[in-house]
Amino acid sequence: MPHITLTDVSKTYPPQKRRGAPVTAVDAVSLEIQRGEIFGVIGYSGAGKSTLVRLVNGLEPVTSGSIEIDGVDVTRLSPAKLRDVRQKIGMIFQRFNLLRSRTISQNVAYPLEVAGLPRAARKARVAELLEFVGLSDKADAYPEQLSGGQQQRVGIARALAAHPEILLADEATSALDPETTDEVLDLLARVNRELGVTIIVITHEMDVIARIAGRVAVMEKGRVVEQGDTYDVFTDPQTATTRRFVRTVVRALPDGDALAALRAQHEGRLLTISFRDDGVNEARVFGALARAGVDFNLVHGGIDDIQGRVYGLLTIAVRGEESAVRAALDGIGTSVTVTEVDA
Ligand SMILES: Nc1ncnc2c1ncn2[C@@H]1O[C@H](COP(=O)(O)OP(=O)(O)O)[C@@H](O)[C@H]1O
Ligand SMILES: [Mg+2]
C-alpha cells in the first residue's frame, strides 16, 4: 500500500475580490507516494505546490477528491482524529519559522510542550535531535545568531521532534545559497535513509530534484502534467514546462551566450546527441559517426549526473545532412536521440 495516495484532489478558493473569479489552485491531482521514498514536486510560482502541501497535512480541507495516509482517508476525519494524523507529519518552511524569542533548544522543544511531554523526556529528546542535526553546541543560542543553513537544520530537528513518518519540505532550501542548500539536502537525505521518513520535497529548483528526489511530479496551473522516476523525467521530458526545468540544470546543453558563440564559430548544423546509461557512451557515439564517414566536430557537451546516473549530451557541428547522423547512430542504442539545436 502506498504511504500517501491522492486521488483526484482539487482545491478551489472563492473569489478574492467582489466579481473576481474563483481560483482552482489544485486541479484533479492524483499521486501515489511510497513509504520511505523522497518524492519531489516541482513547478513555477503559483503552480499550486504549497496548497497541495496544506491539503496533505490537513491544514485546509479539499474541495473534492481523497487523500489517504496509510490507507485512511484523512479528508473525512473528525478534528480529534485529524490531530492524530497530523502528529505523524512534520513540516519545514522556506523562512524556517523559528520563534525568535526562544533559544534553539526551546524551539525544538516547542512541539513536545504542545504534546504535553514531561520536562525530563523533552530535554532528552531535544538533546538527541540537536545531536542528529549537528547543532548540540547551539542549544542555548537564539535563531538570529545562526546562519540560514543552521536555522533550517533547527527547523528539521523541530519537525522531527514527535517522530513523524512523513516530512513535508516546502521550498526548504529556496532562501539558502548553493553550499548551504547542499548541507540541508544532505541532512534531508540522512533523515530519509537513517530514520526511514517519507519526504515530499516541494521546490521550483530542478537541481534540488536532481540531487535528492527519486521520483518527481511536475505541476503547472494546479495540475500534475508529468510524473515518473527523476532520471526518466530528466532524460526524456514530455512537456515544454519540464523541458524548461531540465534545461536549468543540464549543464551539457549550450544555452544563451555559449550557443551564440557556437553559431558564430561553426558553419553547418548544430545537433545535440543525447544518450542514457543503457550501454551507450561517448566512444560508441564517436565511433559510429566516424565509421559512417560523418564530418563532424564536437563543440559542446559532456556528461550530467542525475541521481547518480549518467546522462550524455554531445553537441556536434556537422557538414552534411542530419539524416546521415541519424543513420550512423541507428542501432547503437534505443535511448540515443538526435535533435537540432533550437534556433
Ligand atoms: N488562501 C488562498 N486564497 C486564495 N487563493 C489562494 C490561496 N492560496 C493560494 N492561492 C492561489 O492558488 C494558486 C496556487 O498557489 P500556491 O499553492 O501558493 O502555489 P505555489 O506554492 O506553487 O507557488 C495561486 O494562484 C494563488 O494565488
Ligand atoms: Mg509555494
Tab-separated table of C-alpha atoms in Angstrom, residues 80-282:
chain	number	residue	atom	x	y	z
A	80	ALA	CA	-9.544	14.793	17.031
A	81	LYS	CA	-8.577	12.022	14.592
A	82	LEU	CA	-7.087	14.584	12.246
A	83	ARG	CA	-4.848	15.821	15.061
A	84	ASP	CA	-3.543	12.266	15.497
A	85	VAL	CA	-2.740	12.031	11.796
A	86	ARG	CA	-1.001	15.381	11.844
A	87	GLN	CA	1.244	14.117	14.637
A	88	LYS	CA	2.700	11.792	12.027
A	89	ILE	CA	3.570	14.679	9.710
A	90	GLY	CA	6.438	17.121	10.171
A	91	MET	CA	6.865	20.249	8.125
A	92	ILE	CA	9.684	22.645	7.245
A	93	PHE	CA	9.427	26.002	5.536
A	94	GLN	CA	11.335	28.411	3.310
A	95	ARG	CA	11.546	31.034	6.090
A	96	PHE	CA	12.361	28.439	8.792
A	97	ASN	CA	9.562	29.883	11.026
A	98	LEU	CA	11.575	29.711	14.247
A	99	LEU	CA	10.438	31.629	17.309
A	100	ARG	CA	12.909	34.482	17.690
A	101	SER	CA	12.458	34.914	21.429
A	102	ARG	CA	13.211	31.272	22.153
A	103	THR	CA	16.569	29.537	22.215
A	104	ILE	CA	17.372	26.742	19.784
A	105	SER	CA	16.546	24.033	22.309
A	106	GLN	CA	13.327	25.810	23.289
A	107	ASN	CA	12.354	25.977	19.620
A	108	VAL	CA	12.943	22.266	19.152
A	109	ALA	CA	11.090	21.534	22.416
A	110	TYR	CA	8.060	23.552	21.378
A	111	PRO	CA	6.041	20.785	19.676
A	112	LEU	CA	6.867	18.471	22.590
A	113	GLU	CA	5.479	21.020	25.044
A	114	VAL	CA	2.321	21.272	22.970
A	115	ALA	CA	2.065	17.471	23.000
A	116	GLY	CA	2.346	17.541	26.794
A	117	LEU	CA	5.600	15.599	27.103
A	118	PRO	CA	7.093	15.817	30.622
A	119	ARG	CA	10.090	18.090	31.090
A	120	ALA	CA	12.765	15.415	31.519
A	121	ALA	CA	11.625	13.487	28.450
A	122	ARG	CA	11.565	16.730	26.492
A	123	LYS	CA	15.102	17.533	27.475
A	124	ALA	CA	16.390	14.135	26.454
A	125	ARG	CA	14.607	14.238	23.112
A	126	VAL	CA	15.835	17.753	22.313
A	127	ALA	CA	19.438	16.744	23.072
A	128	GLU	CA	19.078	13.731	20.777
A	129	LEU	CA	17.622	15.859	17.960
A	130	LEU	CA	20.286	18.565	18.192
A	131	GLU	CA	22.915	15.873	18.101
A	132	PHE	CA	21.317	14.381	14.988
A	133	VAL	CA	21.368	17.697	13.111
A	134	GLY	CA	24.854	18.556	14.402
A	135	LEU	CA	23.880	21.590	16.476
A	136	SER	CA	24.385	20.446	20.073
A	137	ASP	CA	26.717	23.384	20.658
A	138	LYS	CA	23.982	25.865	19.667
A	139	ALA	CA	21.384	24.695	22.214
A	140	ASP	CA	21.352	27.996	24.125
A	141	ALA	CA	21.838	30.316	21.158
A	142	TYR	CA	18.998	32.306	19.586
A	143	PRO	CA	17.885	31.855	15.954
A	144	GLU	CA	19.346	35.184	14.822
A	145	GLN	CA	22.791	34.043	15.950
A	146	LEU	CA	22.683	31.152	13.463
A	147	SER	CA	23.270	31.061	9.707
A	148	GLY	CA	20.349	30.280	7.403
A	149	GLY	CA	21.509	26.704	6.935
A	150	GLN	CA	21.804	26.196	10.682
A	151	GLN	CA	18.344	27.661	11.215
A	152	GLN	CA	16.900	25.247	8.695
A	153	ARG	CA	18.628	22.374	10.497
A	154	VAL	CA	16.863	23.557	13.655
A	155	GLY	CA	13.631	23.579	11.646
A	156	ILE	CA	14.305	19.969	10.672
A	157	ALA	CA	15.059	18.983	14.299
A	158	ARG	CA	11.804	20.599	15.408
A	159	ALA	CA	9.857	18.886	12.619
A	160	LEU	CA	11.269	15.513	13.695
A	161	ALA	CA	10.555	16.032	17.390
A	162	ALA	CA	7.405	13.937	17.549
A	163	HIS	CA	8.831	11.069	15.434
A	164	PRO	CA	6.868	11.828	12.265
A	165	GLU	CA	6.653	9.258	9.484
A	166	ILE	CA	6.245	11.961	6.850
A	167	LEU	CA	8.193	15.181	6.347
A	168	LEU	CA	6.872	17.921	4.077
A	169	ALA	CA	9.524	20.369	2.911
A	170	ASP	CA	8.032	23.424	1.180
A	171	GLU	CA	10.810	25.374	-0.597
A	172	ALA	CA	13.046	24.471	2.339
A	173	THR	CA	16.232	25.498	0.548
A	174	SER	CA	14.926	28.395	-1.542
A	175	ALA	CA	16.248	31.053	0.849
A	176	LEU	CA	19.705	29.457	1.038
A	177	ASP	CA	22.865	29.818	-1.031
A	178	PRO	CA	24.041	26.783	-3.040
A	179	GLU	CA	26.519	25.466	-0.464
A	180	THR	CA	24.057	25.721	2.385
A	181	THR	CA	21.440	24.134	0.158
A	182	ASP	CA	23.729	21.117	-0.228
A	183	GLU	CA	24.168	20.889	3.534
A	184	VAL	CA	20.406	20.911	4.131
A	185	LEU	CA	19.729	18.434	1.296
A	186	ASP	CA	22.367	16.095	2.731
A	187	LEU	CA	20.592	16.266	6.078
A	188	LEU	CA	17.217	15.538	4.473
A	189	ALA	CA	18.747	12.541	2.685
A	190	ARG	CA	20.001	11.300	6.066
A	191	VAL	CA	16.579	11.786	7.653
A	192	ASN	CA	15.169	9.636	4.884
A	193	ARG	CA	17.877	6.975	4.972
A	194	GLU	CA	18.504	6.642	8.695
A	195	LEU	CA	15.047	7.338	10.075
A	196	GLY	CA	13.027	5.957	7.175
A	197	VAL	CA	10.940	9.113	6.943
A	198	THR	CA	8.922	9.588	3.750
A	199	ILE	CA	9.766	13.042	2.410
A	200	ILE	CA	7.895	15.261	-0.027
A	201	VAL	CA	10.181	17.967	-1.363
A	202	ILE	CA	8.396	20.943	-2.887
A	203	THR	CA	10.587	23.227	-4.958
A	204	HIS	CA	10.864	25.437	-8.014
A	205	GLU	CA	14.530	24.424	-8.414
A	206	MET	CA	15.309	21.465	-10.628
A	207	ASP	CA	18.752	20.866	-9.146
A	208	VAL	CA	17.109	20.119	-5.796
A	209	ILE	CA	15.063	17.419	-7.514
A	210	ALA	CA	18.109	16.040	-9.367
A	211	ARG	CA	20.054	15.756	-6.116
A	212	ILE	CA	17.521	14.290	-3.778
A	213	ALA	CA	14.254	13.025	-5.269
A	214	GLY	CA	13.949	9.506	-6.659
A	215	ARG	CA	10.629	10.369	-8.262
A	216	VAL	CA	9.116	13.667	-9.274
A	217	ALA	CA	5.826	15.237	-10.291
A	218	VAL	CA	5.785	18.414	-12.380
A	219	MET	CA	2.937	20.807	-11.586
A	220	GLU	CA	1.538	23.535	-13.786
A	221	LYS	CA	-1.608	25.566	-13.136
A	222	GLY	CA	-2.757	23.204	-10.406
A	223	ARG	CA	-2.288	20.067	-12.441
A	224	VAL	CA	0.333	17.370	-12.470
A	225	VAL	CA	1.489	17.482	-16.091
A	226	GLU	CA	4.152	14.798	-15.808
A	227	GLN	CA	5.483	12.367	-13.215
A	228	GLY	CA	7.903	9.496	-13.024
A	229	ASP	CA	11.384	8.431	-11.963
A	230	THR	CA	13.548	11.540	-11.780
A	231	TYR	CA	16.076	10.084	-14.200
A	232	ASP	CA	13.384	9.309	-16.778
A	233	VAL	CA	11.766	12.725	-16.451
A	234	PHE	CA	15.142	14.420	-16.881
A	235	THR	CA	16.318	12.396	-19.812
A	236	ASP	CA	13.001	12.208	-21.646
A	237	PRO	CA	10.798	15.140	-20.630
A	238	GLN	CA	7.319	15.028	-22.123
A	239	THR	CA	6.135	18.616	-21.714
A	240	ALA	CA	7.515	22.048	-22.558
A	241	THR	CA	7.439	23.029	-18.880
A	242	THR	CA	9.510	20.035	-17.881
A	243	ARG	CA	11.966	20.675	-20.703
A	244	ARG	CA	12.437	24.228	-19.436
A	245	PHE	CA	13.142	22.970	-15.926
A	246	VAL	CA	15.553	20.343	-17.213
A	247	ARG	CA	17.494	22.939	-19.180
A	248	THR	CA	18.202	24.862	-15.983
A	249	VAL	CA	20.306	22.004	-14.642
A	250	VAL	CA	21.603	20.095	-17.603
A	251	ARG	CA	24.961	21.807	-17.923
A	252	ALA	CA	25.993	19.914	-21.009
A	253	LEU	CA	23.493	21.756	-23.232
A	254	PRO	CA	24.633	25.020	-24.827
A	255	ASP	CA	22.478	27.997	-23.957
A	256	GLY	CA	22.409	31.762	-24.308
A	257	ASP	CA	25.865	33.246	-24.905
A	258	ALA	CA	27.518	29.851	-25.303
A	259	LEU	CA	25.056	28.985	-28.037
A	260	ALA	CA	25.541	32.331	-29.810
A	261	ALA	CA	29.314	31.813	-29.728
A	262	LEU	CA	28.958	28.315	-31.173
A	263	ARG	CA	26.798	29.596	-34.008
A	264	ALA	CA	29.302	32.318	-34.807
A	265	GLN	CA	32.228	29.877	-34.848
A	266	HIS	CA	30.753	26.949	-36.732
A	267	GLU	CA	29.273	26.553	-40.122
A	268	GLY	CA	26.856	23.775	-40.732
A	269	ARG	CA	24.291	22.320	-38.432
A	270	LEU	CA	24.473	22.083	-34.686
A	271	LEU	CA	22.977	18.845	-33.457
A	272	THR	CA	22.703	17.546	-29.941
A	273	ILE	CA	23.028	13.815	-29.444
A	274	SER	CA	21.728	12.524	-26.135
A	275	PHE	CA	22.006	9.081	-24.609
A	276	ARG	CA	21.125	7.325	-21.389
A	277	ASP	CA	23.058	4.824	-19.322
A	278	ASP	CA	21.925	1.762	-21.251
A	279	GLY	CA	25.269	0.722	-22.693
A	280	VAL	CA	25.849	3.755	-24.907
A	281	ASN	CA	28.793	6.048	-24.194
A	282	GLU	CA	30.750	8.818	-25.897
